[in-house]
mmCIF file of C-alpha atoms in Angstrom:
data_model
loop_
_atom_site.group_PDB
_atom_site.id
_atom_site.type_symbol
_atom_site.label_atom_id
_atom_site.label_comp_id
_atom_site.label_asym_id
_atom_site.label_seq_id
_atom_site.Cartn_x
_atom_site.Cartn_y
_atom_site.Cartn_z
ATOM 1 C CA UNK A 1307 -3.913 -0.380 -9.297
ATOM 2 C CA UNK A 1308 -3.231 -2.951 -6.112
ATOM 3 C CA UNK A 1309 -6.245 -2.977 -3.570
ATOM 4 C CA UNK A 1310 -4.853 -3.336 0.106
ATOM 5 C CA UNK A 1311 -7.428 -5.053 2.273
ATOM 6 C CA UNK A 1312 -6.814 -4.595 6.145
ATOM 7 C CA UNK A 1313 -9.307 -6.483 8.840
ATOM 8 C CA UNK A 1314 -9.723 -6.186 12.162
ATOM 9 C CA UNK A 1315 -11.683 -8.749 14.287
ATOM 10 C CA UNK A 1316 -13.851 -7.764 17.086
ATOM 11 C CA UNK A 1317 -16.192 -9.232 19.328
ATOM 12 C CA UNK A 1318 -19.080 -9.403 17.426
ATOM 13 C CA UNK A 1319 -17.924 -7.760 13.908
ATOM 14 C CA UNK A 1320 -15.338 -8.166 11.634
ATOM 15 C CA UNK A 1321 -14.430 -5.270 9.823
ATOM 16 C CA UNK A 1322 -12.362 -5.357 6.040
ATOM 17 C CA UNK A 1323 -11.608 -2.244 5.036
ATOM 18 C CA UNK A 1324 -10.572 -2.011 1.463
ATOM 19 C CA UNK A 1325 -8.147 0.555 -0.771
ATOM 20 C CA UNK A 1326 -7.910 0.505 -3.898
ATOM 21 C CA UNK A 1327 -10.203 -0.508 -7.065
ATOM 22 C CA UNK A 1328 -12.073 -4.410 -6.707
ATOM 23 C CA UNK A 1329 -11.441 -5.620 -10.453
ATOM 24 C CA UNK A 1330 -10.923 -8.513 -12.449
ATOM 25 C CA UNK A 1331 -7.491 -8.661 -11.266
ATOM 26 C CA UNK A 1332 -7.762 -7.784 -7.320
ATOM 27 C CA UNK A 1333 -11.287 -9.794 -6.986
ATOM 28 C CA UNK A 1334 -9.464 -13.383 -6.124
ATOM 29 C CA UNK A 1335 -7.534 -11.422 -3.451
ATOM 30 C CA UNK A 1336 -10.994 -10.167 -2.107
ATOM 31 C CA UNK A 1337 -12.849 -13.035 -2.453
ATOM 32 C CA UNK A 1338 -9.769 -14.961 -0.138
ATOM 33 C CA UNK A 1339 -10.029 -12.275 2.420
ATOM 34 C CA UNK A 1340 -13.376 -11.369 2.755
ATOM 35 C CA UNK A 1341 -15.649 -15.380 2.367
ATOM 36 C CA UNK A 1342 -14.322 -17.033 5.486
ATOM 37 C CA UNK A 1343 -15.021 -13.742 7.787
ATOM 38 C CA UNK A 1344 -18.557 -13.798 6.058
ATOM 39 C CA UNK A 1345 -19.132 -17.409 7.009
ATOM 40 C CA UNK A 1346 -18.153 -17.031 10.824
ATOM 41 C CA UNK A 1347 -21.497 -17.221 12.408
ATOM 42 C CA UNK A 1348 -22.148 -15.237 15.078
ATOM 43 C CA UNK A 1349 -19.974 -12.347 13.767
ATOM 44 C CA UNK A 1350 -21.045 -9.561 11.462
ATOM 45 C CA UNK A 1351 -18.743 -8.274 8.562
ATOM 46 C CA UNK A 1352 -18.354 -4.896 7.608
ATOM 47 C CA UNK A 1353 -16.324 -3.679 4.411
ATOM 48 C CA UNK A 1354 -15.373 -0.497 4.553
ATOM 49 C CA UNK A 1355 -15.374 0.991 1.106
ATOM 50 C CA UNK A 1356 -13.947 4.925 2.135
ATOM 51 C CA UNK A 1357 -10.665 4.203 -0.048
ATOM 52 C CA UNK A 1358 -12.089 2.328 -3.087
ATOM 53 C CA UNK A 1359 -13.194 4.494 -6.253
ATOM 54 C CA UNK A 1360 -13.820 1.333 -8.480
ATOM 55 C CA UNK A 1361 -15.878 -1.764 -8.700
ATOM 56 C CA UNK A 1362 -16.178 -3.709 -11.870
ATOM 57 C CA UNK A 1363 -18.455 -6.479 -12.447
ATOM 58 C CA UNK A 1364 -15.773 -9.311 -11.584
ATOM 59 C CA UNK A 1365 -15.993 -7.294 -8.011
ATOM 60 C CA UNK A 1366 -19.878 -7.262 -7.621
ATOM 61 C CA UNK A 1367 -19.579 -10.585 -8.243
ATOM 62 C CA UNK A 1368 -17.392 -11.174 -5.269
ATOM 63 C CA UNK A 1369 -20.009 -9.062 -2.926
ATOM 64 C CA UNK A 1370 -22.670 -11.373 -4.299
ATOM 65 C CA UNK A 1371 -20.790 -14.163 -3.400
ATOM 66 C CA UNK A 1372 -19.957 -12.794 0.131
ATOM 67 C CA UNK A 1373 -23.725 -11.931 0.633
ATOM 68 C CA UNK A 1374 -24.673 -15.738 -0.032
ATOM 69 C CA UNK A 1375 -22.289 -16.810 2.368
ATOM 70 C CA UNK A 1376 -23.217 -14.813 5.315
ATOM 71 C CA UNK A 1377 -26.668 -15.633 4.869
ATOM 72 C CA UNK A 1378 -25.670 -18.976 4.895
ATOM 73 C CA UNK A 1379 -24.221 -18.896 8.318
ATOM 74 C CA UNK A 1380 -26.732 -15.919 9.504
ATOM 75 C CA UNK A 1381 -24.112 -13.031 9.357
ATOM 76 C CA UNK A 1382 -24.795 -9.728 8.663
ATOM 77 C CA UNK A 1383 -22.611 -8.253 5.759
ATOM 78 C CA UNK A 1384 -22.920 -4.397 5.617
ATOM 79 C CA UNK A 1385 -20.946 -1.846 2.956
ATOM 80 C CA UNK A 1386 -19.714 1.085 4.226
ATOM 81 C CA UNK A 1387 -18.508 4.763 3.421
ATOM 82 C CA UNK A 1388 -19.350 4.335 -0.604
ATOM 83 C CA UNK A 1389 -18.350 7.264 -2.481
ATOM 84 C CA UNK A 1390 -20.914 8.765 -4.966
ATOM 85 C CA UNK A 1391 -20.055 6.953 -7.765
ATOM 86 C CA UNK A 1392 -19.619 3.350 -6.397
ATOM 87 C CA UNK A 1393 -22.782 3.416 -4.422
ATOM 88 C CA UNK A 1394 -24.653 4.374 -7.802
ATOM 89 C CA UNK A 1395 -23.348 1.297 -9.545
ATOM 90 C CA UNK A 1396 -25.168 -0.490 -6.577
ATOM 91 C CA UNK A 1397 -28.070 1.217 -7.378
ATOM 92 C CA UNK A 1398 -27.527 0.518 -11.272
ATOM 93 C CA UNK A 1399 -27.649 -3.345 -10.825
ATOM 94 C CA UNK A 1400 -29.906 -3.120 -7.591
ATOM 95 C CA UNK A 1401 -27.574 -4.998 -5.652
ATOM 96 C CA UNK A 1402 -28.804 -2.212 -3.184
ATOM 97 C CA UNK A 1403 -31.689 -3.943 -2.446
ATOM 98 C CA UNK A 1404 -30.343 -6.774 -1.299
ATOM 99 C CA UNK A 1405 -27.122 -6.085 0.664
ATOM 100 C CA UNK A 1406 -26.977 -3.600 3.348
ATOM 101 C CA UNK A 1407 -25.481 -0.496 2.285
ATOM 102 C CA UNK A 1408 -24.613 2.509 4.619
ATOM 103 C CA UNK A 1409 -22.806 5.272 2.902
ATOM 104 C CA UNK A 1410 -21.390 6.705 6.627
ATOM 105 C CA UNK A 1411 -18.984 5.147 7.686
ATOM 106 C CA UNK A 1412 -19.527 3.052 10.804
ATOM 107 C CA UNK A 1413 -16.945 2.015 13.385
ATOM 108 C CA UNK A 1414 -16.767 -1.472 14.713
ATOM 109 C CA UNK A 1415 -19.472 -2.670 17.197
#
């Protein structure tokens, strides 16, 4: 499966929203789209995760990544609209500690 990644920039947030399944094969394409908007300072990112049903570790990875960057340049990185079973592999690997995690999904500020 392809993952489709389609961002809109606002004012004050970008927003990614994702389709698809974040693997060892689609993370380079993530990591590409989603690191520079995370490193804009002054601008939040939100990833919209409504359309993806899987996340493998080569894709947490990426989010890690992501969440290291926008700290680095004081950004907020939220994760929206997680189905059921993505969200609990956040939990899993308590990656939900650390990076913001909404389960509604939120529409650009």
């Amino acid at each position: 499966m392809n993952l489709e990644i389609n961002i809109t920039e606002g004012e004050r947030t970008n927003t990614a929203y994702l389709s698809g399944e974040v693997d060892v094969y689609t993370a380079t394409k993530l990591k590409e789209a989603i690191t520079p908007l995370a490193e804009q300072a002054d601008k939040d990112l939100i990833v919209d995760l409504s359309e993806v049903n899987y996340i493998d570790s080569t894709g947490l990875g990426i989010f890690i990544g992501t969440l290291k960057a926008a700290e680095k340049s004081d950004t907020l990185l939220r994760l929206t609209g997680l189905n059921d079973r993505v969200k609990r592999l956040f939990e899993i690997t308590g990656l939900n500690e650390v990076i913001d995690i909404d389960s509604e999904k939120k529409e650009e500020a």
